[in-house]
CSV table of C-alpha atoms and ligand atoms in Angstrom, one decimal:
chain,number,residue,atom,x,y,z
A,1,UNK,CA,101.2,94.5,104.7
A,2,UNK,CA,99.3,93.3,101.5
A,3,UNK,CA,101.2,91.0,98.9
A,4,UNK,CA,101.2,90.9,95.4
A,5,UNK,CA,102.8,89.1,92.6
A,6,UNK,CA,102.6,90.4,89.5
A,7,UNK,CA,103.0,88.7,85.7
A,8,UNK,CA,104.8,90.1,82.9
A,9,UNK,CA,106.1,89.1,79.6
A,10,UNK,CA,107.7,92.1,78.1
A,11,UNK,CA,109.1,95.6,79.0
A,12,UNK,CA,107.3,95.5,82.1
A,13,UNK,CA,107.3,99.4,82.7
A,14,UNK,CA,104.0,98.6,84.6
A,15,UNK,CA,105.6,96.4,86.8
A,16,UNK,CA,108.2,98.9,87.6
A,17,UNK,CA,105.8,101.4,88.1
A,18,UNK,CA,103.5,99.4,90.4
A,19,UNK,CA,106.9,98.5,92.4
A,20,UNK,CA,108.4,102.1,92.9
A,21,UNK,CA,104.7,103.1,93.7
A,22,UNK,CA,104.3,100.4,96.5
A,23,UNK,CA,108.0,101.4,97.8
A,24,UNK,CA,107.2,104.6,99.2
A,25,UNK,CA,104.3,103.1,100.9
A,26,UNK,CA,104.0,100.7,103.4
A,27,UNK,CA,100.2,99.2,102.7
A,28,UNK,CA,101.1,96.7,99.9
A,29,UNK,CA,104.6,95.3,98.9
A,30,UNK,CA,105.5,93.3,95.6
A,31,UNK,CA,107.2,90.1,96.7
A,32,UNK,CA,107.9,88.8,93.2
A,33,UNK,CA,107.9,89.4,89.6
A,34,UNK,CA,106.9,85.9,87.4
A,35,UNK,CA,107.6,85.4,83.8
A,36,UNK,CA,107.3,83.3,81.0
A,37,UNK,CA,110.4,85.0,78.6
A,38,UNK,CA,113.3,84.7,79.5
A,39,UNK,CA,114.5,87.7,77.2
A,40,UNK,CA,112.1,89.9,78.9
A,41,UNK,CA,113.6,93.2,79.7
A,42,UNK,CA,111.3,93.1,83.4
A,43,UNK,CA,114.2,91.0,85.0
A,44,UNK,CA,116.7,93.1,84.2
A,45,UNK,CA,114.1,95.9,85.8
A,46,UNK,CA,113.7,93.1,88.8
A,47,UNK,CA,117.5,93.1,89.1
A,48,UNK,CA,118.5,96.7,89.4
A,49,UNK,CA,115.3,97.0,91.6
A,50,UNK,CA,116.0,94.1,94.1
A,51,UNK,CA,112.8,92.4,93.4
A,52,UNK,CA,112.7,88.6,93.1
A,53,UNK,CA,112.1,87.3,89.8
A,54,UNK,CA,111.1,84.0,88.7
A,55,UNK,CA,110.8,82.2,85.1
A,56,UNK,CA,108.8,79.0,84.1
A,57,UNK,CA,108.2,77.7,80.8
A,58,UNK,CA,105.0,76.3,79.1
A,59,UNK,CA,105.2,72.9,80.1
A,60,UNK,CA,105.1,73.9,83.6
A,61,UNK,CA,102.9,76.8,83.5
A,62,UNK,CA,100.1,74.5,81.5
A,63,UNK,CA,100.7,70.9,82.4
A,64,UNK,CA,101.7,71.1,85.8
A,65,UNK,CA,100.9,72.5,89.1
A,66,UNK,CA,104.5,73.8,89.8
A,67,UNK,CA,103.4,77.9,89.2
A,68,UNK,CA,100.3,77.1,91.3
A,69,UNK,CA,102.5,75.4,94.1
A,70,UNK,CA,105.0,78.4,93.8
A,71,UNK,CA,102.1,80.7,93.9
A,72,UNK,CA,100.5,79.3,97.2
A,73,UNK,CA,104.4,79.1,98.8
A,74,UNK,CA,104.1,83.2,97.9
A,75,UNK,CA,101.0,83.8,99.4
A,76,UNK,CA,99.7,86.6,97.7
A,77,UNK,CA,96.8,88.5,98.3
A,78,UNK,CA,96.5,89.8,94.3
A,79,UNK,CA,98.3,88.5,91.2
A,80,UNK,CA,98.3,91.1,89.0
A,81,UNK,CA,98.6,90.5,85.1
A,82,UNK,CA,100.5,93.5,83.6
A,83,UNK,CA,101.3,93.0,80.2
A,84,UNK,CA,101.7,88.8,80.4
A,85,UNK,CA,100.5,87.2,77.3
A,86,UNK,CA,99.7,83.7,78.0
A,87,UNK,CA,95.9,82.5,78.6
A,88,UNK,CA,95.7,81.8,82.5
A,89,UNK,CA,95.1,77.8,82.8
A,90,UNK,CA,91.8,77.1,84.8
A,91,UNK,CA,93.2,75.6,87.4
A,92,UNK,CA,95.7,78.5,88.4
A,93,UNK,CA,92.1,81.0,88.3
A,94,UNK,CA,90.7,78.1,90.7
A,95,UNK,CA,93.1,78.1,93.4
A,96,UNK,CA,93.2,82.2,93.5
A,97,UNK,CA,89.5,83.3,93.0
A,98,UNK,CA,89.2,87.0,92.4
A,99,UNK,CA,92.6,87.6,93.1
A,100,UNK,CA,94.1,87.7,89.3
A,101,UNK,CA,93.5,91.1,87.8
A,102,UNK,CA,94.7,92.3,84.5
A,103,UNK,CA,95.4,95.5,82.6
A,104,UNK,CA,94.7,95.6,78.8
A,105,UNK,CA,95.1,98.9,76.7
A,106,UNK,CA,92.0,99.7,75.4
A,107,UNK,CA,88.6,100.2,76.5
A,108,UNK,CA,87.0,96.8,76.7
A,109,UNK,CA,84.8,95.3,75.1
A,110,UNK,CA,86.4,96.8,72.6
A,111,UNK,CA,89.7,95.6,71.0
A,112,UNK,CA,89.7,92.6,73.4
A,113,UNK,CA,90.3,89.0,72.4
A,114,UNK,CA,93.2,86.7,71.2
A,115,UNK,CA,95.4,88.1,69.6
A,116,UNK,CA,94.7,91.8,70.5
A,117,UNK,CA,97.7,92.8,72.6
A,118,UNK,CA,100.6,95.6,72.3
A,119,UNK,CA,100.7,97.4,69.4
A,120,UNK,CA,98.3,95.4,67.4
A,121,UNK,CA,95.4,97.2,69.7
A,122,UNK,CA,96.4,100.4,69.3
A,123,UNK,CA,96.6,100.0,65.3
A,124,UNK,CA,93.0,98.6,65.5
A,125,UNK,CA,91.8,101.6,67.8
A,126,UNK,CA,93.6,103.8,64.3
A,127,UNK,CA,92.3,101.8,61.8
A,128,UNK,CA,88.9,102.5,62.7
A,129,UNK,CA,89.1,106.5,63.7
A,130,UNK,CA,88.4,106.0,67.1
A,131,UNK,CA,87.9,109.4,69.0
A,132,UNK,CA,88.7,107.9,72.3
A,133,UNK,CA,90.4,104.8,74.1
A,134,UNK,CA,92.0,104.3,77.5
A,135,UNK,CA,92.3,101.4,80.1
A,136,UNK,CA,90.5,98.3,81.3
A,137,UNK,CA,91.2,96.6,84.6
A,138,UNK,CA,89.2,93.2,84.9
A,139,UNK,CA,89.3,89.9,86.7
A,140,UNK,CA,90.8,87.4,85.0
A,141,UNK,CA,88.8,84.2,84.0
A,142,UNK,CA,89.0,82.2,81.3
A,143,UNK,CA,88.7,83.9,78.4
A,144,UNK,CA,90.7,86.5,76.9
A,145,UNK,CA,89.8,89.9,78.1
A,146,UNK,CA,86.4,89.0,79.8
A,147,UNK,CA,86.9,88.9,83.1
A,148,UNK,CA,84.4,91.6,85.5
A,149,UNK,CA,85.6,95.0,84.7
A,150,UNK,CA,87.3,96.9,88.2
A,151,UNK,CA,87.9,100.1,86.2
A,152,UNK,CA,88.1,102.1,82.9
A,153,UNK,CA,89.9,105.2,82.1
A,154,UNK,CA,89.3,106.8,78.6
A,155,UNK,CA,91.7,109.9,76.8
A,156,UNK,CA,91.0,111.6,73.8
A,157,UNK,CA,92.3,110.5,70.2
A,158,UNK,CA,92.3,112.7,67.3
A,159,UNK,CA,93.0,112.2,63.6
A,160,UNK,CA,97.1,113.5,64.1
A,161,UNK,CA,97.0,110.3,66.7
A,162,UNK,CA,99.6,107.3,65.2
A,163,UNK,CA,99.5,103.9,66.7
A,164,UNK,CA,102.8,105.4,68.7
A,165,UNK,CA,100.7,107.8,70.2
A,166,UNK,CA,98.4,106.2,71.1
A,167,UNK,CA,100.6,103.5,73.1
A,168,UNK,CA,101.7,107.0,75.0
A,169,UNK,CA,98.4,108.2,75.9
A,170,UNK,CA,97.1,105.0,77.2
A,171,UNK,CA,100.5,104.0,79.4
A,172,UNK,CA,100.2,107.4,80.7
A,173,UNK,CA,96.6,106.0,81.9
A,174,UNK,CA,98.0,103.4,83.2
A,175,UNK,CA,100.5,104.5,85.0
A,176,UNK,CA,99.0,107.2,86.9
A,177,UNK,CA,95.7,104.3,87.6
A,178,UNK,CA,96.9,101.1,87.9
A,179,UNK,CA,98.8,100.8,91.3
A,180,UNK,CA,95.9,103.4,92.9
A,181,UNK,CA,93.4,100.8,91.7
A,182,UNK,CA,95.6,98.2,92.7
A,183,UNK,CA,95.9,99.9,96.5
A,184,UNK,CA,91.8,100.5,96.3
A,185,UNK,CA,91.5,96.8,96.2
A,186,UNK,CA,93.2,96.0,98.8
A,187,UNK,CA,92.4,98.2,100.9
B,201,GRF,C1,100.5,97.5,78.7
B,201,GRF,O1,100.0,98.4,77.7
B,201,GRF,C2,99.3,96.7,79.2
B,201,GRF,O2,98.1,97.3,79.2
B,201,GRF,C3,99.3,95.5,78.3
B,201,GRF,O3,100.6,95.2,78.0
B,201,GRF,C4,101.4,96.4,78.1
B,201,GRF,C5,102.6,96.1,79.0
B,201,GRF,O4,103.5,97.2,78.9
B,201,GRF,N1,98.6,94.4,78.9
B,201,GRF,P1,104.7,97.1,79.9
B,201,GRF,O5,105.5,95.8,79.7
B,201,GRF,O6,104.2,97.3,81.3
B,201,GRF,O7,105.6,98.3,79.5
C-alpha cells in the first residue's frame, strides 16, 4: 500500500476527492491531511472523513525542520500539493525529491507565478478571451508553478464563460484527473 500526504489550505474539495477515490481502492491510502489555516474548511472534511489532520504555522513550516521531521515520521511515498498556498522551503523539496506534486488551475506556463492562485487565475484566463484552459500537474521545486509538468488537461471556454465558470470547468478537470494521475505515479 502506497502513502500519501497531501497539503491544503482552503476548501480542499481535492483532498476530499483524492481520499474517497483512494477508499474504494486498496493501491494507495491518504494517511494525513497537513495545513497551514487553521480556519480551513479541509479539517472539518478530515473530521467527518476520519482522516488525520495536522496544522503548523509559518514559523515552523519556514524556520524549522519540525514539518520535515513530521514528514519523514509519515513516510510517504507522494506529498501532493492540492490547493496549499505557501512557497515550499528548499529544504522540505530536499529531503523528498520528486515526491511533491502540485495541481494549479490553469494550463501552465500560462497564468502561473506568485500571486496567481484561486479565483485570480480564472479572472486572468477571462480578461484575456482565452478559448481554452484546463489543468497542470508538475513537481514542485522552487519556484512558483515551475516544477516538470506530469500532466495537462484542457476544456473549452467561450465568450458566455464568467470567472465562476470557469472555476467549474477546470475542478471538473481535476477531479475526474488528479487521483488517476496520482495512482499512475505510483504505480
Ligand atoms: C484548485 O483549483 C487547485 O487547482 C488549486 O487550488 C484549488 C483548490 O481547490 N491549486 P480545493 O481546495 O481543492 O477545493
Amino acid at each position: 500500500m502506497k502513502r500519501i500526504v497531501i497539503f491544503a489550505s482552503g476548501s480542499g474539495s481535492n483532498a476530499e476527492n483524492i481520499i474517497t477515490y483512494f477508499r474504494e481502492r486498496d493501491s494507495v491510502e491518504v494517511i494525513a491531511v497537513l495545513t497551514n489555516k487553521k480556519s480551513a474548511l479541509v479539517l472539518e472534511r478530515c473530521d467527518r472523513l476520519g482522516i488525520p489532520a495536522f496544522y503548523f504555522n509559518k514559523s515552523a513550516f519556514s524556520s524549522t525542520d519540525s514539518v520535515i521531521q513530521m514528514l519523514k515520521g509519515l513516510n510517504p511515498d507522494l506529498i501532493v500539493l492540492a490547493g496549499f498556498l505557501w512557497k515550499i522551503p528548499p529544504n522540505l523539496i530536499a529531503s523528498f525529491p520528486k515526491k511533491i506534486i502540485n495541481i494549479h488551475p490553469a494550463l501552465l506556463p500560462k497564468y502561473g507565478g506568485k500571486g496567481m492562485y484561486g479565483e485570480r487565475v480564472h479572472q486572468a484566463v477571462k480578461d484575456n478571451s482565452e478559448t481554452e484552459t484546463g489543468i497542470t500537474i508538475h513537481y514542485v521545486n522552487e519556484n512558483y508553478d515551475e516544477g516538470g509538468i506530469i500532466f495537462q488537461a484542457n476544456t473549452a471556454l467561450s465568450s458566455s464563460d464568467t470567472a465562476e465558470t470557469i472555476a467549474q470547468k477546470v475542478h471538473k478537470l481535476e477531479y475526474e484527473h488528479f487521483p488517476k494521475v496520482i495512482e499512475k505515479l505510483l504505480s
